Amino acid sequence: MPDAEQRPAPLIRPPRLLTDVDRAATRLELFFDLAYVLVIAELAARLAKDLTAEGVAAFAGLFTVAWWSWVTTTLYANRFDTNDVLYRLGKLAAAAAVLGMAASAPGATRGTAAAFTLSYLATRVVLFLLYARAYRHVRQARATIGIYLAGTGAGAVCWLASLAVPAPWKFTLWGCGILVEALAPPAATRFGGNVPLHLEHLPERFGLFVILVLGESVASVVLGVHDTHWETGPVLVAAVSFVAVAALWWNYFDLGGAAGKQHLVQTDADDKHDATDGYVYAHLPLTLGLAAGAVGVEQLILHPDGDVSTLGRWLLPVGAALFLLGTAAVIAGTARTWRAAWPWPLAAVPFVVAAGAPTAWPPAATAGLVAAALLAVVLAGIRAQHRGALRTTET
């Protein structure tokens, strides 16, 4: 007869609150994230083909939808991931729906809008069912779960209604659906009966999503060099662009993201929920900037002679500025004061944006100025870190 510790876990286990146990990202969560790699890649390819104001707006909106679907699933898993068969099936079904979002993303505002809507709606149905199951079993968290159920359900109704109306009302309903759902976390903070998030698991998961988006920039460097057949000009732009991407990584994982995690850990118990809300929402501009910057990197590499479009030239500087603003929001949101993000990294934002101003310069110069500005931010952050002005911990 095997000991109790050697017996396999039951296939079906009721959800329970897991915020007081040691845990890390699971293999299932990593597998789930792969679907979002495809969504971001498709959205980036879509933007590269439509470098217009309308194309940029559509990219930002669709990225926000994809990001929010990841966030809401992650917030559920942060509290209630029991990793039993029913949860696994739900998570895999959500991953399949995200693959549908990726496949329909190129035409999401045109011919495949219905497919994109149904795919996103499927993720809402799965999430609603998971929360309904948790509501049944986790009595001490029912106030919080009820708020998430209401937000998810109301958002799903908006998306369902959008199937019956044409653009632009369709997209208005999409936006309303996301907005209604986005009100749930702060409402749960205020009225949810003090149900915390896991403060070790949360930064790890968001760090993995940042890595996922940064991977698109690395892919842009590789594809740009490949598509230009290793010509000297593109290789030079690619090398400088990679320095900029590496600086973005350093700024987040050693400095800004680490400072955000440190603030989360040290925040007083009464303020932790507000701090986690700030941490979550600040990652939207941060990751959106990274995704837009990845398209900008590829555009600069593909047009080393300067025939890049105006929007194509601005994507990297503006994306880097959005990243820094998001990083500042991570720090300020967790510290609950904007003073925590001044002067690092807020003071650097104008200088990064200014890197795109000399439009008559070759793309290598634009990439070089952005890289130099981001390296300066790294050095300034390290200096602040060693002086104790920027308090960090390992991410």
GROMACS .gro file of N, CA, C and O in nm, residues 1 4 20 38 45 55 80 118-119 132 148 157 209 252 260 273 279 305 318 335 345-346 374 393-394:
model
  100
    1MET      N    1   0.086  -0.120   0.000
    1MET     CA    2   0.000   0.000   0.000
    1MET      C    3   0.089   0.124   0.000
    1MET      O    4   0.169   0.144   0.091
    4ALA      N    5   0.063   0.797   0.165
    4ALA     CA    6  -0.024   0.902   0.114
    4ALA      C    7   0.052   1.002   0.028
    4ALA      O    8   0.001   1.052  -0.072
   20ASP      N    9  -0.159   3.163  -0.039
   20ASP     CA   10  -0.074   3.149   0.080
   20ASP      C   11   0.020   3.029   0.070
   20ASP      O   12   0.071   2.981   0.171
   38LEU      N   13   0.163   3.369  -3.107
   38LEU     CA   14   0.106   3.373  -3.241
   38LEU      C   15   0.016   3.495  -3.260
   38LEU      O   16   0.017   3.558  -3.367
   45ALA      N   17   0.249   4.156  -3.791
   45ALA     CA   18   0.251   4.144  -3.937
   45ALA      C   19   0.141   4.230  -3.999
   45ALA      O   20   0.161   4.292  -4.104
   55GLY      N   21  -0.434   5.189  -3.925
   55GLY     CA   22  -0.369   5.063  -3.896
   55GLY      C   23  -0.310   5.060  -3.757
   55GLY      O   24  -0.318   4.958  -3.685
   80PHE      N   25  -0.671   3.062  -0.807
   80PHE     CA   26  -0.750   2.938  -0.797
   80PHE      C   27  -0.700   2.822  -0.883
   80PHE      O   28  -0.773   2.726  -0.904
  118LEU      N   29  -1.606   3.554  -3.202
  118LEU     CA   30  -1.643   3.425  -3.143
  118LEU      C   31  -1.526   3.362  -3.067
  118LEU      O   32  -1.546   3.299  -2.963
  119SER      N   33  -1.404   3.382  -3.118
  119SER     CA   34  -1.286   3.327  -3.049
  119SER      C   35  -1.267   3.395  -2.914
  119SER      O   36  -1.246   3.329  -2.812
  132ALA      N   37  -1.743   3.035  -1.199
  132ALA     CA   38  -1.865   2.976  -1.141
  132ALA      C   39  -1.830   2.854  -1.057
  132ALA      O   40  -1.887   2.833  -0.949
  148TYR      N   41  -1.609   3.932  -1.033
  148TYR     CA   42  -1.548   3.885  -1.158
  148TYR      C   43  -1.650   3.815  -1.248
  148TYR      O   44  -1.646   3.830  -1.371
  157VAL      N   45  -2.162   3.961  -2.291
  157VAL     CA   46  -2.287   4.007  -2.353
  157VAL      C   47  -2.258   4.114  -2.458
  157VAL      O   48  -2.316   4.114  -2.568
  209PHE      N   49   0.525   3.729  -1.978
  209PHE     CA   50   0.456   3.793  -2.091
  209PHE      C   51   0.544   3.899  -2.155
  209PHE      O   52   0.546   3.915  -2.278
  252TYR      N   53   1.374   4.654  -1.782
  252TYR     CA   54   1.259   4.593  -1.715
  252TYR      C   55   1.302   4.495  -1.606
  252TYR      O   56   1.260   4.507  -1.491
  260GLY      N   57   0.915   4.734  -0.913
  260GLY     CA   58   0.773   4.710  -0.893
  260GLY      C   59   0.747   4.592  -0.801
  260GLY      O   60   0.661   4.598  -0.711
  273HIS      N   61  -0.375   4.559  -0.236
  273HIS     CA   62  -0.467   4.538  -0.347
  273HIS      C   63  -0.460   4.654  -0.447
  273HIS      O   64  -0.457   4.634  -0.568
  279TYR      N   65  -0.003   4.768  -1.071
  279TYR     CA   66   0.096   4.683  -1.136
  279TYR      C   67   0.039   4.618  -1.262
  279TYR      O   68   0.102   4.618  -1.368
  305ASP      N   69   1.819   5.252  -4.645
  305ASP     CA   70   1.856   5.368  -4.727
  305ASP      C   71   1.770   5.490  -4.699
  305ASP      O   72   1.787   5.594  -4.763
  318VAL      N   73   0.866   5.584  -3.045
  318VAL     CA   74   0.741   5.597  -2.969
  318VAL      C   75   0.716   5.470  -2.887
  318VAL      O   76   0.670   5.477  -2.772
  335ALA      N   77   0.424   5.174  -0.583
  335ALA     CA   78   0.465   5.260  -0.472
  335ALA      C   79   0.354   5.355  -0.431
  335ALA      O   80   0.363   5.419  -0.325
  345PRO      N   81   1.223   5.636  -1.441
  345PRO     CA   82   1.270   5.660  -1.578
  345PRO      C   83   1.196   5.773  -1.652
  345PRO      O   84   1.220   5.793  -1.770
  346LEU      N   85   1.107   5.845  -1.582
  346LEU     CA   86   1.021   5.941  -1.651
  346LEU      C   87   1.101   6.050  -1.724
  346LEU      O   88   1.063   6.091  -1.835
  374LEU      N   89   1.832   5.452  -2.455
  374LEU     CA   90   1.794   5.342  -2.366
  374LEU      C   91   1.912   5.293  -2.283
  374LEU      O   92   1.896   5.255  -2.166
  393THR      N   93   1.448   4.412  -0.625
  393THR     CA   94   1.470   4.275  -0.579
  393THR      C   95   1.475   4.189  -0.703
  393THR      O   96   1.441   4.232  -0.813
  394GLU      N   97   1.518   4.065  -0.689
  394GLU     CA   98   1.524   3.976  -0.805
  394GLU      C   99   1.384   3.952  -0.859
  394GLU      O  100   1.289   3.936  -0.785
   0.00000   0.00000   0.00000
